[in-house]
Amino acid sequence: MKKGTFLLAVFFLTSTPAILSQKPVIYPGAMAQRPGSNYFLTTDSYEKVRAFYAGIYGEPDHETEKTATFFYEETIFEPAGIHLYSKSPGSKGATRVFTALCRLKERGQAEGKEVLSRQRYDEIVRNYEHLKDHYYLYKEDERGKFVPEDETIYLKYNRKLDASAIENMNVEEITQKAQQLLMQGKMQEGRELLEQRQNSMSGHLEFSGSTEAVDEWIECLEEMDACKFPVLIRIDNAWSGND
């Protein structure tokens, strides 16, 4: 080893505080955000979680209004830590619902209908805006990908309400069958089938732009509210499912 390198290593070792040689502690009752993750969620308040870790490791080594970091072990590059997050970054699902509601409001205004007033829209946003500052478990979707639960909830309601999400395969099948009937000379049956398809689509379009649709989006927000978590915990070198 070169002399300069040796002296630098000695300086680093002697000048670094001998704080850390503890094991990371997973917060009691916290749930892994996804299988095998080192991110955990808890329904307890940020203040309670912060106090728990301060009781073990002392006051945070770094802290902002929404985050706190407790170092527990020195490593070659930087200390390993426990990182608390509150309100940042947050949910995207609620924001997408607010966007859908805003479009409903604007659509009603354009069509001269009282689907969703500005006052009612503002009230809904006020009541559920806190969801944007919360976190969610990751759930496996139909594609086998893990996505935040608020996103899966949003997509479930969007499929139900979005006119573009009508069962396209069924519509195509009905159209194809109607055309076959017409080509076979079964004019009445073919026209009835086409009329049935048109009525189904019109009914869906009418529902997706109605006050009932507003109620469905509020139900969506309620479902998100029921499974939210206020605090996200990231623990360096600690993985769910490991000892």
Short mmCIF file of C-alpha atoms in Angstrom, two decimals:
data_model
loop_
_atom_site.label_atom_id
_atom_site.label_comp_id
_atom_site.label_asym_id
_atom_site.label_seq_id
_atom_site.Cartn_x
_atom_site.Cartn_y
_atom_site.Cartn_z
CA MET A 1 0.00 0.00 0.00
CA LYS A 2 1.28 3.45 -0.89
CA LYS A 3 2.12 5.69 2.05
CA GLY A 4 -0.41 8.34 1.01
CA THR A 5 -3.20 5.80 0.69
CA PHE A 6 -2.34 4.29 4.07
CA LEU A 7 -2.38 7.69 5.78
CA LEU A 8 -5.74 8.52 4.17
CA ALA A 9 -7.24 5.28 5.43
CA VAL A 10 -5.90 5.93 8.94
CA PHE A 11 -7.35 9.46 8.87
CA PHE A 12 -10.76 8.16 7.81
CA LEU A 13 -10.86 5.51 10.50
CA THR A 14 -9.72 7.82 13.29
CA SER A 15 -11.87 10.80 12.28
CA THR A 16 -15.18 8.93 11.74
CA PRO A 17 -17.42 8.81 14.83
CA ALA A 18 -17.72 5.32 16.24
CA ILE A 19 -21.48 5.51 16.24
CA LEU A 20 -22.65 2.60 14.51
CA SER A 21 -22.59 -1.08 14.88
CA GLN A 22 -26.20 -1.98 15.48
CA LYS A 23 -28.70 -4.16 13.69
CA PRO A 24 -31.60 -2.55 11.84
CA VAL A 25 -34.94 -2.86 13.58
CA ILE A 26 -38.11 -3.27 11.55
CA TYR A 27 -40.93 -1.21 13.05
CA PRO A 28 -43.38 -3.42 14.99
CA GLY A 29 -46.37 -4.38 12.89
CA ALA A 30 -45.01 -2.76 9.72
CA MET A 31 -45.84 -4.51 6.45
CA ALA A 32 -43.46 -4.97 3.54
CA GLN A 33 -44.65 -2.78 0.69
CA ARG A 34 -44.09 -5.70 -1.67
CA PRO A 35 -42.65 -9.21 -1.24
CA GLY A 36 -38.89 -9.20 -0.61
CA SER A 37 -38.78 -5.41 -0.25
CA ASN A 38 -36.80 -3.26 2.17
CA TYR A 39 -39.65 -0.73 2.14
CA PHE A 40 -42.23 -1.05 4.90
CA LEU A 41 -45.57 0.60 5.64
CA THR A 42 -47.31 1.33 8.92
CA THR A 43 -50.63 2.86 9.91
CA ASP A 44 -49.02 4.53 12.93
CA SER A 45 -48.32 8.25 12.82
CA TYR A 46 -45.01 9.71 11.72
CA GLU A 47 -44.47 11.12 15.23
CA LYS A 48 -44.94 7.70 16.83
CA VAL A 49 -42.58 5.98 14.38
CA ARG A 50 -39.96 8.70 14.80
CA ALA A 51 -40.13 8.42 18.59
CA PHE A 52 -39.70 4.65 18.38
CA TYR A 53 -36.49 4.87 16.37
CA ALA A 54 -35.18 7.84 18.38
CA GLY A 55 -35.50 5.65 21.46
CA ILE A 56 -33.17 3.10 19.87
CA TYR A 57 -30.70 5.15 17.83
CA GLY A 58 -31.00 8.62 19.33
CA GLU A 59 -32.17 11.71 17.48
CA PRO A 60 -32.17 11.55 13.64
CA ASP A 61 -28.88 12.15 11.86
CA HIS A 62 -30.77 13.98 9.13
CA GLU A 63 -34.28 15.39 9.26
CA THR A 64 -36.61 17.56 7.23
CA GLU A 65 -40.26 18.40 7.68
CA LYS A 66 -41.31 15.16 5.99
CA THR A 67 -38.35 12.80 6.42
CA ALA A 68 -35.91 11.49 9.02
CA THR A 69 -32.83 9.27 8.80
CA PHE A 70 -31.31 7.24 11.62
CA PHE A 71 -27.88 5.73 10.88
CA TYR A 72 -27.28 2.38 12.55
CA GLU A 73 -24.09 0.98 10.98
CA GLU A 74 -20.96 2.26 9.27
CA THR A 75 -20.11 0.84 5.84
CA ILE A 76 -17.19 1.42 3.49
CA PHE A 77 -19.05 4.03 1.47
CA GLU A 78 -21.70 5.57 3.71
CA PRO A 79 -23.61 4.67 6.86
CA ALA A 80 -26.55 2.31 6.57
CA GLY A 81 -29.71 3.91 7.80
CA ILE A 82 -33.41 3.75 8.51
CA HIS A 83 -35.28 6.36 6.50
CA LEU A 84 -38.77 7.60 7.38
CA TYR A 85 -40.99 9.28 4.82
CA SER A 86 -44.25 11.09 5.36
CA LYS A 87 -46.16 12.89 2.61
CA SER A 88 -43.37 12.60 0.06
CA PRO A 89 -43.61 11.03 -2.44
CA GLY A 90 -47.27 10.16 -2.28
CA SER A 91 -50.15 8.51 -4.11
CA LYS A 92 -50.98 8.99 -7.78
CA GLY A 93 -54.31 7.18 -7.76
CA ALA A 94 -56.25 9.98 -6.07
CA THR A 95 -54.85 12.55 -8.50
CA ARG A 96 -56.11 10.46 -11.41
CA VAL A 97 -59.59 10.33 -9.86
CA PHE A 98 -59.60 14.12 -9.42
CA THR A 99 -58.71 14.45 -13.10
CA ALA A 100 -61.60 12.15 -14.08
CA LEU A 101 -64.00 14.17 -11.91
CA CYS A 102 -62.75 17.42 -13.43
CA ARG A 103 -63.53 16.05 -16.90
CA LEU A 104 -67.01 15.06 -15.72
CA LYS A 105 -67.55 18.61 -14.46
CA GLU A 106 -66.39 20.13 -17.74
CA ARG A 107 -68.41 17.65 -19.80
CA GLY A 108 -71.56 18.52 -17.86
CA GLN A 109 -70.97 22.23 -18.38
CA ALA A 110 -70.45 21.72 -22.11
CA GLU A 111 -73.67 19.73 -22.41
CA GLY A 112 -75.65 22.09 -20.17
CA LYS A 113 -76.12 19.44 -17.47
CA GLU A 114 -75.60 19.76 -13.73
CA VAL A 115 -73.48 16.62 -13.44
CA LEU A 116 -70.88 18.02 -11.03
CA SER A 117 -70.81 21.63 -9.88
CA ARG A 118 -67.58 23.49 -9.21
CA GLN A 119 -68.52 23.75 -5.53
CA ARG A 120 -69.15 20.00 -5.24
CA TYR A 121 -65.93 19.21 -7.10
CA ASP A 122 -63.90 21.45 -4.75
CA GLU A 123 -65.57 19.78 -1.76
CA ILE A 124 -64.62 16.29 -2.98
CA VAL A 125 -61.01 17.37 -3.54
CA ARG A 126 -60.84 18.89 -0.04
CA ASN A 127 -62.25 15.73 1.53
CA TYR A 128 -59.83 13.37 -0.19
CA GLU A 129 -56.77 15.46 -1.01
CA HIS A 130 -54.95 13.87 1.92
CA LEU A 131 -54.77 10.63 -0.06
CA LYS A 132 -52.05 12.17 -2.23
CA ASP A 133 -49.79 12.22 0.85
CA HIS A 134 -50.17 8.53 1.67
CA TYR A 135 -48.64 5.23 0.58
CA TYR A 136 -50.01 1.87 -0.51
CA LEU A 137 -49.08 -1.77 -0.62
CA TYR A 138 -48.05 -3.11 -4.00
CA LYS A 139 -50.46 -5.72 -5.35
CA GLU A 140 -49.99 -8.04 -8.30
CA ASP A 141 -52.18 -7.09 -11.25
CA GLU A 142 -53.55 -9.27 -14.05
CA ARG A 143 -50.25 -8.88 -15.95
CA GLY A 144 -48.27 -10.23 -13.02
CA LYS A 145 -46.75 -6.84 -12.23
CA PHE A 146 -46.73 -5.30 -8.77
CA VAL A 147 -48.37 -1.87 -8.69
CA PRO A 148 -49.59 0.36 -5.84
CA GLU A 149 -53.00 -0.67 -4.58
CA ASP A 150 -54.48 2.78 -5.17
CA GLU A 151 -53.58 2.38 -8.85
CA THR A 152 -55.34 -1.00 -9.08
CA ILE A 153 -58.41 0.51 -7.41
CA TYR A 154 -58.42 3.42 -9.85
CA LEU A 155 -58.11 1.10 -12.85
CA LYS A 156 -60.97 -1.06 -11.59
CA TYR A 157 -63.34 1.91 -11.49
CA ASN A 158 -61.98 3.40 -14.69
CA ARG A 159 -62.73 0.21 -16.57
CA LYS A 160 -66.26 0.36 -15.22
CA LEU A 161 -66.86 4.02 -16.05
CA ASP A 162 -64.73 4.86 -19.05
CA ALA A 163 -66.78 4.63 -22.26
CA SER A 164 -63.64 3.62 -24.13
CA ALA A 165 -63.34 0.59 -21.89
CA ILE A 166 -66.57 -1.04 -23.01
CA GLU A 167 -66.02 -4.71 -23.66
CA ASN A 168 -64.54 -4.15 -27.12
CA MET A 169 -64.27 -7.84 -27.89
CA ASN A 170 -67.99 -8.32 -27.21
CA VAL A 171 -68.89 -5.30 -29.36
CA GLU A 172 -66.81 -6.67 -32.23
CA GLU A 173 -68.36 -10.10 -31.84
CA ILE A 174 -71.87 -8.66 -31.88
CA THR A 175 -71.07 -6.58 -34.98
CA GLN A 176 -69.60 -9.59 -36.75
CA LYS A 177 -72.58 -11.76 -35.89
CA ALA A 178 -75.01 -9.08 -37.06
CA GLN A 179 -73.19 -8.78 -40.37
CA GLN A 180 -73.37 -12.55 -40.83
CA LEU A 181 -77.12 -12.49 -40.21
CA LEU A 182 -77.57 -9.70 -42.74
CA MET A 183 -75.53 -11.59 -45.35
CA GLN A 184 -77.70 -14.67 -44.72
CA GLY A 185 -80.77 -12.61 -45.49
CA LYS A 186 -81.92 -12.52 -41.87
CA MET A 187 -82.41 -8.76 -42.03
CA GLN A 188 -84.69 -8.34 -39.02
CA GLU A 189 -82.46 -10.36 -36.68
CA GLY A 190 -79.35 -8.52 -37.89
CA ARG A 191 -80.91 -5.08 -37.39
CA GLU A 192 -82.13 -6.00 -33.91
CA LEU A 193 -78.65 -7.14 -32.92
CA LEU A 194 -77.08 -3.90 -34.21
CA GLU A 195 -79.71 -1.87 -32.38
CA GLN A 196 -78.98 -3.81 -29.18
CA ARG A 197 -75.27 -2.98 -29.53
CA GLN A 198 -76.01 0.70 -30.10
CA ASN A 199 -78.33 0.93 -27.11
CA SER A 200 -75.74 -0.74 -24.90
CA MET A 201 -73.05 1.73 -25.95
CA SER A 202 -75.36 4.72 -25.59
CA GLY A 203 -76.43 3.60 -22.15
CA HIS A 204 -72.81 3.23 -21.08
CA LEU A 205 -71.91 6.67 -22.43
CA GLU A 206 -74.87 8.20 -20.61
CA PHE A 207 -73.93 6.48 -17.34
CA SER A 208 -70.24 7.46 -17.58
CA GLY A 209 -71.26 11.14 -17.75
CA SER A 210 -73.93 11.08 -15.03
CA THR A 211 -74.22 11.94 -11.36
CA GLU A 212 -74.12 8.19 -10.73
CA ALA A 213 -70.61 8.21 -12.20
CA VAL A 214 -69.63 10.91 -9.69
CA ASP A 215 -70.88 8.65 -6.90
CA GLU A 216 -68.82 5.78 -8.30
CA TRP A 217 -65.63 7.90 -8.26
CA ILE A 218 -66.35 8.92 -4.66
CA GLU A 219 -66.71 5.22 -3.81
CA CYS A 220 -63.34 4.70 -5.49
CA LEU A 221 -61.77 7.36 -3.25
CA GLU A 222 -63.37 5.78 -0.19
CA GLU A 223 -61.82 2.44 -1.14
CA MET A 224 -58.41 4.10 -1.44
CA ASP A 225 -58.91 5.80 1.90
CA ALA A 226 -59.56 2.47 3.60
CA CYS A 227 -56.18 0.98 2.67
CA LYS A 228 -53.81 3.96 2.91
CA PHE A 229 -50.64 4.16 5.04
CA PRO A 230 -49.27 7.47 6.39
CA VAL A 231 -45.62 6.41 6.82
CA LEU A 232 -43.12 4.69 4.52
CA ILE A 233 -39.96 3.21 6.08
CA ARG A 234 -36.89 2.27 4.05
CA ILE A 235 -34.31 0.18 5.88
CA ASP A 236 -30.91 -0.23 4.25
CA ASN A 237 -29.76 -3.85 4.08
CA ALA A 238 -32.98 -5.18 5.63
CA TRP A 239 -35.29 -7.21 3.43
CA SER A 240 -38.69 -8.62 4.24
CA GLY A 241 -38.62 -12.39 4.55
CA ASN A 242 -34.98 -12.39 5.69
CA ASP A 243 -33.69 -12.92 9.20
#
